[in-house]
C-alpha positions as CSV (number, residue, x, y, z in Angstrom):
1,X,73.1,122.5,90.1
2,X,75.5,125.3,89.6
3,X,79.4,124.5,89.0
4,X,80.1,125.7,92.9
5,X,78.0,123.3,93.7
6,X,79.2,120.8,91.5
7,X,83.0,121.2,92.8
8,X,82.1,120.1,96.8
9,X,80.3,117.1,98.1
10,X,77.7,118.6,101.4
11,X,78.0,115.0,102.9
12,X,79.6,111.5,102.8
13,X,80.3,109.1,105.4
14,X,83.2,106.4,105.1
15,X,84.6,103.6,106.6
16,X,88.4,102.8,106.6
17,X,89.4,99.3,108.0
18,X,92.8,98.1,107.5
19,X,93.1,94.6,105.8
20,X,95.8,92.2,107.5
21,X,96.6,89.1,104.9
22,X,97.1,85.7,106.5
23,X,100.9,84.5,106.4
24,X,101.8,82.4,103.9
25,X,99.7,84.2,101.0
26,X,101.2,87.0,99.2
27,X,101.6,86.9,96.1
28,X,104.6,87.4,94.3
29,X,105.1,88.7,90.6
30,X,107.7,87.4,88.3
31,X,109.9,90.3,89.1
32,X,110.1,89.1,93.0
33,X,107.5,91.9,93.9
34,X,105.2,90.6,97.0
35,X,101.6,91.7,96.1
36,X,98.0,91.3,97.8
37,X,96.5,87.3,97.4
38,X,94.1,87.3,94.7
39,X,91.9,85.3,96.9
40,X,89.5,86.0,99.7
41,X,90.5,83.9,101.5
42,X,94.1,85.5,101.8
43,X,93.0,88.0,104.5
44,X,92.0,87.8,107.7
45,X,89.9,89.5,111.0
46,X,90.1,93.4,110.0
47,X,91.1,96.2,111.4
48,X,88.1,98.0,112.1
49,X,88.3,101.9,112.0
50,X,85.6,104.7,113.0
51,X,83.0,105.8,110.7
52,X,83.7,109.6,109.6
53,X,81.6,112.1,108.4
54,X,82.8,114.4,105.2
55,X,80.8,117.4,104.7
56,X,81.5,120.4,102.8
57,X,85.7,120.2,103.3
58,X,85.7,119.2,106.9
59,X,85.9,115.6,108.7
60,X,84.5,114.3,112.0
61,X,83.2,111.5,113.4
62,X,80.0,110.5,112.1
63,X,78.7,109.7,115.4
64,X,78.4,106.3,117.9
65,X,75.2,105.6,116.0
66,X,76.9,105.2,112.4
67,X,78.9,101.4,112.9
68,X,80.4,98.8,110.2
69,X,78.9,95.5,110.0
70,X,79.7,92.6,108.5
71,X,78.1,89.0,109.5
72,X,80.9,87.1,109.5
73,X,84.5,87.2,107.8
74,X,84.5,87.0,103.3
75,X,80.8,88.5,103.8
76,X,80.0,92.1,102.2
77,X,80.1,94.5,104.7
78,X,78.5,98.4,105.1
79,X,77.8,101.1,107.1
80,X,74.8,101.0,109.2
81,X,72.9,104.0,110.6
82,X,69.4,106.0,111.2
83,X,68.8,107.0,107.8
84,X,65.1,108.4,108.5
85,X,62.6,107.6,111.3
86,X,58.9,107.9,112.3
87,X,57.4,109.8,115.3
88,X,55.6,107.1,117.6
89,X,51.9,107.7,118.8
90,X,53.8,109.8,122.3
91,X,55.3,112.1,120.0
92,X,59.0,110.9,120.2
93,X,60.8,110.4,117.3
94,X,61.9,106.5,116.4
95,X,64.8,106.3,114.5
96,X,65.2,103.8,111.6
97,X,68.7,102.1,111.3
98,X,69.3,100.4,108.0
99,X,72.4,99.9,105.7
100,X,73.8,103.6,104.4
101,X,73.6,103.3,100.2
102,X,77.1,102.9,99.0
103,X,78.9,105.0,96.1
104,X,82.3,103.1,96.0
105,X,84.4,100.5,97.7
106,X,88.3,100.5,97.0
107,X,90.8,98.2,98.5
108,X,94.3,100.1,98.2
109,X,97.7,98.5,98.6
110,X,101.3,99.9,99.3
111,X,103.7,97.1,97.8
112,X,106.8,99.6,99.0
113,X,109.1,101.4,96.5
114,X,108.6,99.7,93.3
115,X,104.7,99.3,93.3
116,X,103.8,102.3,95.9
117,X,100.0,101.8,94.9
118,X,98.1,99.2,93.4
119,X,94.2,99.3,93.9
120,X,91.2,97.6,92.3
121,X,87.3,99.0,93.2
122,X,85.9,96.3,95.1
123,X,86.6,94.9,99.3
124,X,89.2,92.2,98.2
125,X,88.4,90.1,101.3
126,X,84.8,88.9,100.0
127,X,86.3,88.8,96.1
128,X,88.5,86.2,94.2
129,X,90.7,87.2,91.2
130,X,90.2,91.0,91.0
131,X,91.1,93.2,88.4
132,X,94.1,95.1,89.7
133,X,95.3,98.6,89.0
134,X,98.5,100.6,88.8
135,X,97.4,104.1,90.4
136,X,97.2,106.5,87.1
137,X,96.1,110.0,86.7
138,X,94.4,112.1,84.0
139,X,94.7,115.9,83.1
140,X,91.5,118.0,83.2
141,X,90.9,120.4,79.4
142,X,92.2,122.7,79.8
143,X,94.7,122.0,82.3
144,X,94.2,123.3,86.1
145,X,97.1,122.2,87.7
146,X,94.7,119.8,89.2
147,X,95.9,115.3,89.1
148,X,92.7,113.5,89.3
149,X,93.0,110.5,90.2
150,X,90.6,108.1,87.9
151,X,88.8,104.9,88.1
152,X,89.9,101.7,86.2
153,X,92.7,104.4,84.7
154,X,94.1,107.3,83.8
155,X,96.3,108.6,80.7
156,X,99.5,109.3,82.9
157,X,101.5,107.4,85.1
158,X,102.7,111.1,86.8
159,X,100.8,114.3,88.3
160,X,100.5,116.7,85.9
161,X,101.8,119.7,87.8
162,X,104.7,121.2,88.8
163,X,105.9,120.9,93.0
164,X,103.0,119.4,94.4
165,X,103.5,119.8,98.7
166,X,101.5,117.0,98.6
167,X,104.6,114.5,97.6
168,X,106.0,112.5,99.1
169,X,103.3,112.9,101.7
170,X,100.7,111.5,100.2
171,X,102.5,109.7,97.5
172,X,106.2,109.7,96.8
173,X,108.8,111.0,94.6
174,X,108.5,108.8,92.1
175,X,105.2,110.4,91.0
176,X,106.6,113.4,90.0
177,X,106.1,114.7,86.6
178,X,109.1,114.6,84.6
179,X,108.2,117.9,82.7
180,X,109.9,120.7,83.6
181,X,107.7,122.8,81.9
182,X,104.2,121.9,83.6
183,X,102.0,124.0,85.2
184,X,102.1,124.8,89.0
185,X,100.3,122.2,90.9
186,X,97.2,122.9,92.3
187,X,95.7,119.9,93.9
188,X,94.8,116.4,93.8
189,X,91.2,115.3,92.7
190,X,89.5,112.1,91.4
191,X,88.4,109.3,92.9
192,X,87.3,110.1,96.7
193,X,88.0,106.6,98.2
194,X,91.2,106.1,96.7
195,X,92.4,109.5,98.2
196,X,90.9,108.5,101.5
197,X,93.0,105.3,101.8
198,X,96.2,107.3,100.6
199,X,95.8,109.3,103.2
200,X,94.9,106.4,105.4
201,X,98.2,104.7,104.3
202,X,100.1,107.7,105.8
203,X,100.0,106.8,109.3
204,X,101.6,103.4,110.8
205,X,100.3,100.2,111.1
206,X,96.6,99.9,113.0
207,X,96.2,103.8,113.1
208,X,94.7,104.6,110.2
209,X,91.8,106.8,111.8
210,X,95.0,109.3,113.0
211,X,94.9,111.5,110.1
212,X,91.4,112.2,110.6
213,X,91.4,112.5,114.8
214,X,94.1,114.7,114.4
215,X,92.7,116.9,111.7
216,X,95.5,116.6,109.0
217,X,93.5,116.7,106.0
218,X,90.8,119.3,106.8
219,X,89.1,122.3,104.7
220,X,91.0,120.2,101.6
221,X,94.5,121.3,103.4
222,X,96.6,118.2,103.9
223,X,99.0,119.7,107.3
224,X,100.4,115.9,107.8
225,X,103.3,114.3,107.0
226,X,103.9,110.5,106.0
227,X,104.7,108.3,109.1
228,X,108.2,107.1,109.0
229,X,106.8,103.6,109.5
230,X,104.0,103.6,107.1
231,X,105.5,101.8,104.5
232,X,105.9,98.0,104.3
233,X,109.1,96.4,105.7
234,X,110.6,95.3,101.9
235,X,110.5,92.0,102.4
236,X,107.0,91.5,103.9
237,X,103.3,91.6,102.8
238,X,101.9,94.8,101.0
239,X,100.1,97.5,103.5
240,X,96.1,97.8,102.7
241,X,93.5,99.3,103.4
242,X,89.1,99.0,102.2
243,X,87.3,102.4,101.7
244,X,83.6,102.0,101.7
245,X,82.0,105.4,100.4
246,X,78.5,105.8,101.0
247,X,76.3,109.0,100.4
248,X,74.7,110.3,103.3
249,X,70.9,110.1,103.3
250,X,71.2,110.9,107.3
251,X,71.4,114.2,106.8
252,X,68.3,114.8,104.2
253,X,69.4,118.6,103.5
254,X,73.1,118.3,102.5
255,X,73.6,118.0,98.7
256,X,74.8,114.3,99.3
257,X,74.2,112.1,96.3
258,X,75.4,109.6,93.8
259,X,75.5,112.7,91.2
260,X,77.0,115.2,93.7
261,X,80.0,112.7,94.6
262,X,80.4,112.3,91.0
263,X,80.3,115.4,90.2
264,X,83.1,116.3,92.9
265,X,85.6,113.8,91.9
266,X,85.3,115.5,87.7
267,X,85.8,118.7,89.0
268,X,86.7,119.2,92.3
269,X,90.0,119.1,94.2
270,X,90.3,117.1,97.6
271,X,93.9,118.3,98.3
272,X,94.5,121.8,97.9
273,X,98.5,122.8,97.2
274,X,100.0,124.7,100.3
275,X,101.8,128.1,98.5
């Protein structure tokens, strides 16, 4: 695999559903900050969103064939879809639906101003006690300009460039790197289901497809900007959303696997800076 080829993903499909917690189980730190429950049984009924279709830079809908599923409420959940088929004795072709092969789930939170991002890798409404994360970057060697965004951690707790048209879009001000001599910013990489549900947090309540249908993030050019009501009022429960990433074994000839989406979130760049 050449390094073109190891910068751009040819396929995914995801699935973003916005999580609604039950009233009367936030959780609140010892500084008076309302977080997520820590329990499963903290959230209730979904939002359930479309499934979408990434494939090399642009988005659409993956199709009425491609659904989430879940049996019941707490339960693991995935994307279901003809992921092959068999030509029956007349000729026509059968296809065969089974569960898409996941790469990643994330469950990303706004906790408004003080805690704009906290995330851990795994669909908090089947899961008690998970490990949660402060969002945190890391700086590619040498440095490109590029903030990747990295699973459990990063080694800064700011982008690493210089005026990134990105913020406060996609994540506010209080991001910004405090070095005035930085590089220019160049883009934001890292961890494709964490920048799927930032992007998804950018819209208001229940619209999280919006983004997507109206083709604000596209050819890795973000042309949005953050919905004046997609924050959390201050004093209620922290905004969420579940990413489920799954490679897309649909479409046999697209350069869509495990080692390609990898590969794309070391050295690629989801958001390119506007200039």
């Amino acid at each position: 695999m050449g390094g073109k080829e190891k910068r751009r993903i040819k396929g995914t499909s995801q699935e973003i559903n916005e999580l609604q917690i039950l009233e009367g189980h936030d959780n609140v730190d010892v500084y008076g900050n309302i977080l997520p429950p820590n329990s499963a049984d903290g959230y209730g009924k979904e939002i359930v969103g479309l499934v979408w279709r990434y494939e090399n830079g642009v988005v659409s809908q993956a199709g009425s064939e491609f659904v989430w599923h879940r049996t019941e409420e707490g339960s693991p959940g995935g994307i279901f879809g003809p992921t092959g088929g068999y030509f029956d004795v007349n000729g026509t072709f059968q296809p065969v639906i089974r569960q898409m092969m996941e790469y990643q789930t994330c469950s990303v939170f706004n906790c408004w101003r003080f805690l704009p991002c906290r995330f851990t890798d795994v669909d908090v409404s089947t899961v008690d006690d998970p490990f949660w994360h402060n969002l945190e970057f890391h700086q590619d060697r040498p440095n490109t300009g590029i903030t990747r965004i990295i699973v459990p951690g990063g080694s800064q707790r700011h982008v690493v460039g210089r005026n990134p048209s990105w913020i406060p879009h996609i994540l506010p001000h209080i991001f910004t790197t405090p070095d005035p001599s930085a590089p220019q910013s160049t883009g934001l990489g890292g961890s494709f289901a964490i920048i799927i549900a930032l992007l998804a947090l950018t819209t208001r309540h229940k619209h999280m497809d919006d983004v997507f249908l109206h083709g604000q993030w596209n050819r890795h050019q973000w042309t949005g900007s953050r919905y004046p009501q997609a924050d959390p009022d201050p004093t209620g429960s922290p905004r969420g959303v579940m990413v489920h990433v799954c490679y897309d074994s649909y479409n046999i000839n697209t350069n869509s696997t495990l080692d390609a989406i990898g590969n794309f979130e070391r050295q690629g760049c989801a958001v390119k800076d506007r200039r």
